[in-house]
Amino acid sequence: MENSVLDLVNNQEDLKKLSIKELKKLSSEIREKIIEVVNTNGGHLASNLGVIELAIAVHRVFDSPVDKIIWDVGHQSYAHKILTGRKDQFKTLRQASGISGFPRRAESEHDAFNTGHSSTSVSAGLGLLTGLKMQNIAGKVIAVIGDASLTGGMAFEALNHAGHIKKDLIVILNDNNMSISESVGGVSQSLSRLTTTFVYQHFEKKIDNFFQKIPLIGRSINNSLKKIKKGIRAVFYKKNIFSEFGLEYVGPVDGHNIARLIKVLKNVKKMSKPVVVHISTIKGKGCDHAEGNPAFYHGLSPFSIVDGSMEEKSKITYTEFFSGILVDRASRNDRIIAITAAMAEGTGLMSFSQKFPERFFDVAIAEQHAITFAAGLAASGLKPVVAIYSTFMQRAVDQVIHDVAIQSLPVVIVMDRAGLVPNDGETHQGIFDISIFRSIPNIEFLSPYDQNDMELMFDYAIKSDKPVLLRFPKDIVPESVGEKKALKKGRGRFLFKGEADILLIGYSGILCNIVEAGTLLVRDGIKNDIYDLCFIKPIDEEYLCKIISAYKKVFLFEDSVVSNGMGEYIASVLYKYKVEVDFYFTGLGDYFPKHASRKELMGKSFLDAKGIFNYVKEKSDIRKI
């Protein structure tokens, strides 16, 4: 059996000893390891398979952790983790107490900056570099950003600043989908080789310094020389946005040619100005299924290496059910427009995009623009539905307030992945939306529990003349409980009601655990009724107080942060109306939940059925049935 190269690599010094032939073999072995682990654990496949050669080249040329490497969005850092002392831990990827699927400073000194949301690497890298230089600390800073992440406005703000302050930031643009530049011919490649050589850079610097020192006319000559150099380059290749920002541009470079990457990066390392290295890669490289359908194999559950098949689901998810409702309603209402921010697959909009392409807009990774664009559509008389993960909606808070709510425009915002989110860790939790958005005037905010709720609430949102937010978890949507009755604004519904002295209250995804806990309590001799809030805002306060007044003890559970959550709000309502009842509420405390399965996260937060059962039992002395 042929010896493994990966077995020989325990750190970057080992990597630097390998031949180009061995590095190529190493890339194949890392690719196999990533496919094997993602097959078992799930994770981001296509994005990681496309940057293996890049990760090898970067760690061959640069010296982490002295040199700081930032991966944007961070979901392509698997090879980086394997090469920086975590290959033995890699089998624990995205598992509870295992390594994260994203860079984490607390996990390794080689993870220079936590990333999980898009378009942050250039800003963070520029800040890191500036801080190092101000403190006279050695080290280069390399920001690896994908072409999709470059569509986020924050990346352009940072590039503009980088060109302005002229620090030697290295930005590696991983182009795996769209063409950034048309300069792909031999002349462009020759110029790239020329402008990255030490001789060229040294000569250019010497000439600039020489003319600067000539009294009176030196600066004028130097400015003229710069214009001449700029003009010469314009003859050979078109200007691009990076040169307009004042950054040196190198590329395109084949991102799977390790020898070429190493040569280019060695030359770039010697440069003393900000530079963008444009590399071209194949997303999903080395796995036929992922190469053929990189969007589908971007982030996934465990799958079959042999045929790429996913584990069959017997039940439908909230996302899938929402997708069906949206397509159905849009077929009857041509004013419905669907918008997403580069997450058409994840938010369930692919079916809509295929059936109504002229009414579908993917605005790329630009959540702020998505919301204000939707506000403009609503102002024109259309009915925009914006589907964005709860965690990413945090990036558009000002737009919801300023552009939607103040004008009370009828935009429907659908927040998928609300509540506790499995496996992706701190950056992807949807636990802040209620605390953030509930305080905004003019909005209505609903949270569906079952399939009936999903349909009723979507129809309510479409008919409303106000902004409406819908939130639901990444989970299976329960089949309908009870009859399908029209919603009444601000009022919820009983899932179970008898002659109990205890009331359990919840909303959306956590209600499944409450229902299961309710059954356990009954078996233990504690009768209980269960109430689904349905509305997060508005709440018919008098109606809610009337319901609660009928019970001796009331418990509310939420898989969102307690601070400014529904428990605190209802406690204030009961105080306001002088309702005397033992009211208890619990949810997520003042911490960021780490990566684990949704079930494990619920258990660790004592919000699973067992945790809810124990909490109620501990607070309750009612044991009659």
mmCIF file with all atom_site columns, C-alpha atoms in Angstrom, residues 435-602:
data_model
loop_
_atom_site.group_PDB
_atom_site.id
_atom_site.type_symbol
_atom_site.label_atom_id
_atom_site.label_alt_id
_atom_site.label_comp_id
_atom_site.label_asym_id
_atom_site.label_entity_id
_atom_site.label_seq_id
_atom_site.pdbx_PDB_ins_code
_atom_site.Cartn_x
_atom_site.Cartn_y
_atom_site.Cartn_z
_atom_site.occupancy
_atom_site.B_iso_or_equiv
_atom_site.pdbx_formal_charge
_atom_site.auth_seq_id
_atom_site.auth_comp_id
_atom_site.auth_asym_id
_atom_site.auth_atom_id
_atom_site.pdbx_PDB_model_num
ATOM 1   C CA . SER A 1 435 ? -35.477 40.559 21.233 1.00 0.00 ? 435 SER A CA 1
ATOM 2   C CA . ILE A 1 436 ? -34.350 42.676 18.277 1.00 0.00 ? 436 ILE A CA 1
ATOM 3   C CA . PHE A 1 437 ? -37.491 43.027 16.184 1.00 0.00 ? 437 PHE A CA 1
ATOM 4   C CA . ARG A 1 438 ? -40.293 42.845 18.746 1.00 0.00 ? 438 ARG A CA 1
ATOM 5   C CA . SER A 1 439 ? -39.539 46.363 19.958 1.00 0.00 ? 439 SER A CA 1
ATOM 6   C CA . ILE A 1 440 ? -39.999 47.962 16.513 1.00 0.00 ? 440 ILE A CA 1
ATOM 7   C CA . PRO A 1 441 ? -43.283 49.887 16.028 1.00 0.00 ? 441 PRO A CA 1
ATOM 8   C CA . ASN A 1 442 ? -45.667 49.126 13.140 1.00 0.00 ? 442 ASN A CA 1
ATOM 9   C CA . ILE A 1 443 ? -44.594 45.508 12.659 1.00 0.00 ? 443 ILE A CA 1
ATOM 10  C CA . GLU A 1 444 ? -46.563 42.298 13.185 1.00 0.00 ? 444 GLU A CA 1
ATOM 11  C CA . PHE A 1 445 ? -44.604 39.225 14.204 1.00 0.00 ? 445 PHE A CA 1
ATOM 12  C CA . LEU A 1 446 ? -45.890 35.633 14.097 1.00 0.00 ? 446 LEU A CA 1
ATOM 13  C CA . SER A 1 447 ? -44.408 32.240 14.856 1.00 0.00 ? 447 SER A CA 1
ATOM 14  C CA . PRO A 1 448 ? -46.099 29.118 13.395 1.00 0.00 ? 448 PRO A CA 1
ATOM 15  C CA . TYR A 1 449 ? -46.130 25.780 15.173 1.00 0.00 ? 449 TYR A CA 1
ATOM 16  C CA . ASP A 1 450 ? -47.815 23.295 12.829 1.00 0.00 ? 450 ASP A CA 1
ATOM 17  C CA . GLN A 1 451 ? -48.875 23.046 9.181  1.00 0.00 ? 451 GLN A CA 1
ATOM 18  C CA . ASN A 1 452 ? -52.188 24.791 9.818  1.00 0.00 ? 452 ASN A CA 1
ATOM 19  C CA . ASP A 1 453 ? -50.328 27.651 11.467 1.00 0.00 ? 453 ASP A CA 1
ATOM 20  C CA . MET A 1 454 ? -47.961 27.932 8.520  1.00 0.00 ? 454 MET A CA 1
ATOM 21  C CA . GLU A 1 455 ? -50.785 28.348 6.026  1.00 0.00 ? 455 GLU A CA 1
ATOM 22  C CA . LEU A 1 456 ? -52.906 30.643 8.177  1.00 0.00 ? 456 LEU A CA 1
ATOM 23  C CA . MET A 1 457 ? -50.007 32.886 9.102  1.00 0.00 ? 457 MET A CA 1
ATOM 24  C CA . PHE A 1 458 ? -48.649 33.182 5.575  1.00 0.00 ? 458 PHE A CA 1
ATOM 25  C CA . ASP A 1 459 ? -52.099 34.110 4.280  1.00 0.00 ? 459 ASP A CA 1
ATOM 26  C CA . TYR A 1 460 ? -52.441 36.611 7.132  1.00 0.00 ? 460 TYR A CA 1
ATOM 27  C CA . ALA A 1 461 ? -49.082 38.140 6.192  1.00 0.00 ? 461 ALA A CA 1
ATOM 28  C CA . ILE A 1 462 ? -49.955 38.443 2.511  1.00 0.00 ? 462 ILE A CA 1
ATOM 29  C CA . LYS A 1 463 ? -53.249 40.164 3.282  1.00 0.00 ? 463 LYS A CA 1
ATOM 30  C CA . SER A 1 464 ? -51.807 42.533 5.881  1.00 0.00 ? 464 SER A CA 1
ATOM 31  C CA . ASP A 1 465 ? -51.198 46.188 5.065  1.00 0.00 ? 465 ASP A CA 1
ATOM 32  C CA . LYS A 1 466 ? -48.341 46.272 7.609  1.00 0.00 ? 466 LYS A CA 1
ATOM 33  C CA . PRO A 1 467 ? -44.854 44.747 7.709  1.00 0.00 ? 467 PRO A CA 1
ATOM 34  C CA . VAL A 1 468 ? -45.116 41.132 8.886  1.00 0.00 ? 468 VAL A CA 1
ATOM 35  C CA . LEU A 1 469 ? -42.319 38.894 10.164 1.00 0.00 ? 469 LEU A CA 1
ATOM 36  C CA . LEU A 1 470 ? -42.661 35.110 10.288 1.00 0.00 ? 470 LEU A CA 1
ATOM 37  C CA . ARG A 1 471 ? -40.159 32.941 12.127 1.00 0.00 ? 471 ARG A CA 1
ATOM 38  C CA . PHE A 1 472 ? -39.731 29.159 12.196 1.00 0.00 ? 472 PHE A CA 1
ATOM 39  C CA . PRO A 1 473 ? -36.952 26.698 13.101 1.00 0.00 ? 473 PRO A CA 1
ATOM 40  C CA . LYS A 1 474 ? -34.790 24.323 11.112 1.00 0.00 ? 474 LYS A CA 1
ATOM 41  C CA . ASP A 1 475 ? -36.878 21.293 11.981 1.00 0.00 ? 475 ASP A CA 1
ATOM 42  C CA . ILE A 1 476 ? -39.756 19.045 10.964 1.00 0.00 ? 476 ILE A CA 1
ATOM 43  C CA . VAL A 1 477 ? -43.089 20.881 10.900 1.00 0.00 ? 477 VAL A CA 1
ATOM 44  C CA . PRO A 1 478 ? -45.712 18.975 12.919 1.00 0.00 ? 478 PRO A CA 1
ATOM 45  C CA . GLU A 1 479 ? -48.879 17.873 11.192 1.00 0.00 ? 479 GLU A CA 1
ATOM 46  C CA . SER A 1 480 ? -51.879 20.018 12.034 1.00 0.00 ? 480 SER A CA 1
ATOM 47  C CA . VAL A 1 481 ? -53.150 19.907 15.612 1.00 0.00 ? 481 VAL A CA 1
ATOM 48  C CA . GLY A 1 482 ? -56.857 20.602 15.955 1.00 0.00 ? 482 GLY A CA 1
ATOM 49  C CA . GLU A 1 483 ? -59.160 22.395 13.545 1.00 0.00 ? 483 GLU A CA 1
ATOM 50  C CA . LYS A 1 484 ? -58.026 25.030 11.076 1.00 0.00 ? 484 LYS A CA 1
ATOM 51  C CA . LYS A 1 485 ? -59.544 28.221 12.502 1.00 0.00 ? 485 LYS A CA 1
ATOM 52  C CA . ALA A 1 486 ? -58.965 31.752 11.294 1.00 0.00 ? 486 ALA A CA 1
ATOM 53  C CA . LEU A 1 487 ? -56.368 33.752 13.180 1.00 0.00 ? 487 LEU A CA 1
ATOM 54  C CA . LYS A 1 488 ? -57.484 36.523 15.471 1.00 0.00 ? 488 LYS A CA 1
ATOM 55  C CA . LYS A 1 489 ? -54.965 39.323 15.731 1.00 0.00 ? 489 LYS A CA 1
ATOM 56  C CA . GLY A 1 490 ? -52.936 39.113 18.922 1.00 0.00 ? 490 GLY A CA 1
ATOM 57  C CA . ARG A 1 491 ? -54.515 35.871 20.091 1.00 0.00 ? 491 ARG A CA 1
ATOM 58  C CA . GLY A 1 492 ? -53.145 32.375 20.267 1.00 0.00 ? 492 GLY A CA 1
ATOM 59  C CA . ARG A 1 493 ? -54.847 29.001 20.647 1.00 0.00 ? 493 ARG A CA 1
ATOM 60  C CA . PHE A 1 494 ? -54.980 26.054 23.008 1.00 0.00 ? 494 PHE A CA 1
ATOM 61  C CA . LEU A 1 495 ? -53.318 22.907 21.783 1.00 0.00 ? 495 LEU A CA 1
ATOM 62  C CA . PHE A 1 496 ? -54.696 21.053 24.817 1.00 0.00 ? 496 PHE A CA 1
ATOM 63  C CA . LYS A 1 497 ? -57.298 22.297 27.293 1.00 0.00 ? 497 LYS A CA 1
ATOM 64  C CA . GLY A 1 498 ? -59.036 20.504 30.142 1.00 0.00 ? 498 GLY A CA 1
ATOM 65  C CA . GLU A 1 499 ? -59.540 21.327 33.794 1.00 0.00 ? 499 GLU A CA 1
ATOM 66  C CA . ALA A 1 500 ? -55.946 21.828 34.807 1.00 0.00 ? 500 ALA A CA 1
ATOM 67  C CA . ASP A 1 501 ? -54.413 24.251 37.290 1.00 0.00 ? 501 ASP A CA 1
ATOM 68  C CA . ILE A 1 502 ? -51.192 24.531 35.312 1.00 0.00 ? 502 ILE A CA 1
ATOM 69  C CA . LEU A 1 503 ? -50.738 26.248 31.943 1.00 0.00 ? 503 LEU A CA 1
ATOM 70  C CA . LEU A 1 504 ? -47.710 25.713 29.695 1.00 0.00 ? 504 LEU A CA 1
ATOM 71  C CA . ILE A 1 505 ? -47.078 28.432 27.099 1.00 0.00 ? 505 ILE A CA 1
ATOM 72  C CA . GLY A 1 506 ? -44.771 28.416 24.084 1.00 0.00 ? 506 GLY A CA 1
ATOM 73  C CA . TYR A 1 507 ? -44.458 29.188 20.412 1.00 0.00 ? 507 TYR A CA 1
ATOM 74  C CA . SER A 1 508 ? -43.135 27.594 17.242 1.00 0.00 ? 508 SER A CA 1
ATOM 75  C CA . GLY A 1 509 ? -40.335 24.991 17.440 1.00 0.00 ? 509 GLY A CA 1
ATOM 76  C CA . ILE A 1 510 ? -40.183 24.555 21.214 1.00 0.00 ? 510 ILE A CA 1
ATOM 77  C CA . LEU A 1 511 ? -43.862 23.596 21.411 1.00 0.00 ? 511 LEU A CA 1
ATOM 78  C CA . CYS A 1 512 ? -42.997 20.043 20.343 1.00 0.00 ? 512 CYS A CA 1
ATOM 79  C CA . ASN A 1 513 ? -40.916 19.684 23.506 1.00 0.00 ? 513 ASN A CA 1
ATOM 80  C CA . ILE A 1 514 ? -43.634 21.338 25.603 1.00 0.00 ? 514 ILE A CA 1
ATOM 81  C CA . VAL A 1 515 ? -46.259 18.925 24.263 1.00 0.00 ? 515 VAL A CA 1
ATOM 82  C CA . GLU A 1 516 ? -44.020 15.940 25.030 1.00 0.00 ? 516 GLU A CA 1
ATOM 83  C CA . ALA A 1 517 ? -43.273 17.308 28.503 1.00 0.00 ? 517 ALA A CA 1
ATOM 84  C CA . GLY A 1 518 ? -47.000 17.855 29.058 1.00 0.00 ? 518 GLY A CA 1
ATOM 85  C CA . THR A 1 519 ? -47.622 14.180 28.407 1.00 0.00 ? 519 THR A CA 1
ATOM 86  C CA . LEU A 1 520 ? -44.874 13.207 30.872 1.00 0.00 ? 520 LEU A CA 1
ATOM 87  C CA . LEU A 1 521 ? -46.376 15.520 33.499 1.00 0.00 ? 521 LEU A CA 1
ATOM 88  C CA . VAL A 1 522 ? -49.827 13.971 33.109 1.00 0.00 ? 522 VAL A CA 1
ATOM 89  C CA . ARG A 1 523 ? -48.290 10.522 33.573 1.00 0.00 ? 523 ARG A CA 1
ATOM 90  C CA . ASP A 1 524 ? -46.684 11.848 36.736 1.00 0.00 ? 524 ASP A CA 1
ATOM 91  C CA . GLY A 1 525 ? -50.004 13.117 38.045 1.00 0.00 ? 525 GLY A CA 1
ATOM 92  C CA . ILE A 1 526 ? -49.752 16.776 37.021 1.00 0.00 ? 526 ILE A CA 1
ATOM 93  C CA . LYS A 1 527 ? -52.564 17.981 34.787 1.00 0.00 ? 527 LYS A CA 1
ATOM 94  C CA . ASN A 1 528 ? -51.646 20.778 32.378 1.00 0.00 ? 528 ASN A CA 1
ATOM 95  C CA . ASP A 1 529 ? -53.034 22.763 29.471 1.00 0.00 ? 529 ASP A CA 1
ATOM 96  C CA . ILE A 1 530 ? -50.890 23.982 26.588 1.00 0.00 ? 530 ILE A CA 1
ATOM 97  C CA . TYR A 1 531 ? -51.254 27.351 24.865 1.00 0.00 ? 531 TYR A CA 1
ATOM 98  C CA . ASP A 1 532 ? -49.644 28.375 21.572 1.00 0.00 ? 532 ASP A CA 1
ATOM 99  C CA . LEU A 1 533 ? -49.019 32.143 21.506 1.00 0.00 ? 533 LEU A CA 1
ATOM 100 C CA . CYS A 1 534 ? -49.044 32.292 17.671 1.00 0.00 ? 534 CYS A CA 1
ATOM 101 C CA . PHE A 1 535 ? -48.347 36.036 17.794 1.00 0.00 ? 535 PHE A CA 1
ATOM 102 C CA . ILE A 1 536 ? -45.112 37.506 19.051 1.00 0.00 ? 536 ILE A CA 1
ATOM 103 C CA . LYS A 1 537 ? -46.500 40.956 18.310 1.00 0.00 ? 537 LYS A CA 1
ATOM 104 C CA . PRO A 1 538 ? -49.121 42.315 18.745 1.00 0.00 ? 538 PRO A CA 1
ATOM 105 C CA . ILE A 1 539 ? -50.503 40.532 21.808 1.00 0.00 ? 539 ILE A CA 1
ATOM 106 C CA . ASP A 1 540 ? -54.086 41.019 22.932 1.00 0.00 ? 540 ASP A CA 1
ATOM 107 C CA . GLU A 1 541 ? -53.031 41.704 26.504 1.00 0.00 ? 541 GLU A CA 1
ATOM 108 C CA . GLU A 1 542 ? -56.456 41.676 28.124 1.00 0.00 ? 542 GLU A CA 1
ATOM 109 C CA . TYR A 1 543 ? -57.345 38.397 26.431 1.00 0.00 ? 543 TYR A CA 1
ATOM 110 C CA . LEU A 1 544 ? -54.039 36.820 27.537 1.00 0.00 ? 544 LEU A CA 1
ATOM 111 C CA . CYS A 1 545 ? -54.536 38.023 31.122 1.00 0.00 ? 545 CYS A CA 1
ATOM 112 C CA . LYS A 1 546 ? -58.044 36.518 31.144 1.00 0.00 ? 546 LYS A CA 1
ATOM 113 C CA . ILE A 1 547 ? -56.632 33.152 30.063 1.00 0.00 ? 547 ILE A CA 1
ATOM 114 C CA . ILE A 1 548 ? -53.766 33.178 32.552 1.00 0.00 ? 548 ILE A CA 1
ATOM 115 C CA . SER A 1 549 ? -56.006 34.248 35.443 1.00 0.00 ? 549 SER A CA 1
ATOM 116 C CA . ALA A 1 550 ? -57.753 30.872 35.313 1.00 0.00 ? 550 ALA A CA 1
ATOM 117 C CA . TYR A 1 551 ? -54.592 29.025 36.438 1.00 0.00 ? 551 TYR A CA 1
ATOM 118 C CA . LYS A 1 552 ? -52.607 28.737 39.653 1.00 0.00 ? 552 LYS A CA 1
ATOM 119 C CA . LYS A 1 553 ? -49.239 28.320 37.950 1.00 0.00 ? 553 LYS A CA 1
ATOM 120 C CA . VAL A 1 554 ? -48.177 29.379 34.457 1.00 0.00 ? 554 VAL A CA 1
ATOM 121 C CA . PHE A 1 555 ? -44.926 28.412 32.711 1.00 0.00 ? 555 PHE A CA 1
ATOM 122 C CA . LEU A 1 556 ? -43.496 29.904 29.505 1.00 0.00 ? 556 LEU A CA 1
ATOM 123 C CA . PHE A 1 557 ? -40.623 28.331 27.570 1.00 0.00 ? 557 PHE A CA 1
ATOM 124 C CA . GLU A 1 558 ? -38.716 29.793 24.614 1.00 0.00 ? 558 GLU A CA 1
ATOM 125 C CA . ASP A 1 559 ? -35.657 28.735 22.633 1.00 0.00 ? 559 ASP A CA 1
ATOM 126 C CA . SER A 1 560 ? -34.625 32.363 22.243 1.00 0.00 ? 560 SER A CA 1
ATOM 127 C CA . VAL A 1 561 ? -32.734 34.634 24.611 1.00 0.00 ? 561 VAL A CA 1
ATOM 128 C CA . VAL A 1 562 ? -34.655 35.459 27.764 1.00 0.00 ? 562 VAL A CA 1
ATOM 129 C CA . SER A 1 563 ? -33.550 39.090 27.690 1.00 0.00 ? 563 SER A CA 1
ATOM 130 C CA . ASN A 1 564 ? -36.373 41.145 26.140 1.00 0.00 ? 564 ASN A CA 1
ATOM 131 C CA . GLY A 1 565 ? -38.095 37.898 25.208 1.00 0.00 ? 565 GLY A CA 1
ATOM 132 C CA . MET A 1 566 ? -41.704 36.821 25.528 1.00 0.00 ? 566 MET A CA 1
ATOM 133 C CA . GLY A 1 567 ? -41.328 35.744 29.157 1.00 0.00 ? 567 GLY A CA 1
ATOM 134 C CA . GLU A 1 568 ? -40.141 39.160 30.288 1.00 0.00 ? 568 GLU A CA 1
ATOM 135 C CA . TYR A 1 569 ? -42.836 40.843 28.208 1.00 0.00 ? 569 TYR A CA 1
ATOM 136 C CA . ILE A 1 570 ? -45.690 38.726 29.594 1.00 0.00 ? 570 ILE A CA 1
ATOM 137 C CA . ALA A 1 571 ? -44.381 39.194 33.143 1.00 0.00 ? 571 ALA A CA 1
ATOM 138 C CA . SER A 1 572 ? -44.667 42.968 32.593 1.00 0.00 ? 572 SER A CA 1
ATOM 139 C CA . VAL A 1 573 ? -48.202 42.555 31.221 1.00 0.00 ? 573 VAL A CA 1
ATOM 140 C CA . LEU A 1 574 ? -49.290 40.560 34.272 1.00 0.00 ? 574 LEU A CA 1
ATOM 141 C CA . TYR A 1 575 ? -47.827 43.232 36.526 1.00 0.00 ? 575 TYR A CA 1
ATOM 142 C CA . LYS A 1 576 ? -49.525 45.975 34.521 1.00 0.00 ? 576 LYS A CA 1
ATOM 143 C CA . TYR A 1 577 ? -52.957 44.318 34.817 1.00 0.00 ? 577 TYR A CA 1
ATOM 144 C CA . LYS A 1 578 ? -52.346 43.235 38.436 1.00 0.00 ? 578 LYS A CA 1
ATOM 145 C CA . VAL A 1 579 ? -52.872 39.548 37.654 1.00 0.00 ? 579 VAL A CA 1
ATOM 146 C CA . GLU A 1 580 ? -51.923 37.438 40.664 1.00 0.00 ? 580 GLU A CA 1
ATOM 147 C CA . VAL A 1 581 ? -50.520 34.155 39.475 1.00 0.00 ? 581 VAL A CA 1
ATOM 148 C CA . ASP A 1 582 ? -47.301 32.197 39.903 1.00 0.00 ? 582 ASP A CA 1
ATOM 149 C CA . PHE A 1 583 ? -45.625 32.931 36.560 1.00 0.00 ? 583 PHE A CA 1
ATOM 150 C CA . TYR A 1 584 ? -42.354 31.255 35.617 1.00 0.00 ? 584 TYR A CA 1
ATOM 151 C CA . PHE A 1 585 ? -40.414 31.633 32.378 1.00 0.00 ? 585 PHE A CA 1
ATOM 152 C CA . THR A 1 586 ? -37.134 30.298 31.056 1.00 0.00 ? 586 THR A CA 1
ATOM 153 C CA . GLY A 1 587 ? -35.170 30.278 27.843 1.00 0.00 ? 587 GLY A CA 1
ATOM 154 C CA . LEU A 1 588 ? -31.603 30.912 26.772 1.00 0.00 ? 588 LEU A CA 1
ATOM 155 C CA . GLY A 1 589 ? -29.317 32.832 29.070 1.00 0.00 ? 589 GLY A CA 1
ATOM 156 C CA . ASP A 1 590 ? -26.512 35.310 28.469 1.00 0.00 ? 590 ASP A CA 1
ATOM 157 C CA . TYR A 1 591 ? -24.247 33.093 26.357 1.00 0.00 ? 591 TYR A CA 1
ATOM 158 C CA . PHE A 1 592 ? -23.696 31.959 22.764 1.00 0.00 ? 592 PHE A CA 1
ATOM 159 C CA . PRO A 1 593 ? -24.720 28.314 22.176 1.00 0.00 ? 593 PRO A CA 1
ATOM 160 C CA . LYS A 1 594 ? -21.926 26.275 20.612 1.00 0.00 ? 594 LYS A CA 1
ATOM 161 C CA . HIS A 1 595 ? -22.189 23.706 17.834 1.00 0.00 ? 595 HIS A CA 1
ATOM 162 C CA . ALA A 1 596 ? -24.201 20.546 18.482 1.00 0.00 ? 596 ALA A CA 1
ATOM 163 C CA . SER A 1 597 ? -27.361 18.949 17.136 1.00 0.00 ? 597 SER A CA 1
ATOM 164 C CA . ARG A 1 598 ? -30.619 20.798 17.788 1.00 0.00 ? 598 ARG A CA 1
ATOM 165 C CA . LYS A 1 599 ? -31.661 18.023 20.166 1.00 0.00 ? 599 LYS A CA 1
ATOM 166 C CA . GLU A 1 600 ? -28.375 18.316 22.084 1.00 0.00 ? 600 GLU A CA 1
ATOM 167 C CA . LEU A 1 601 ? -28.657 22.107 22.218 1.00 0.00 ? 601 LEU A CA 1
ATOM 168 C CA . MET A 1 602 ? -32.163 21.824 23.653 1.00 0.00 ? 602 MET A CA 1
#
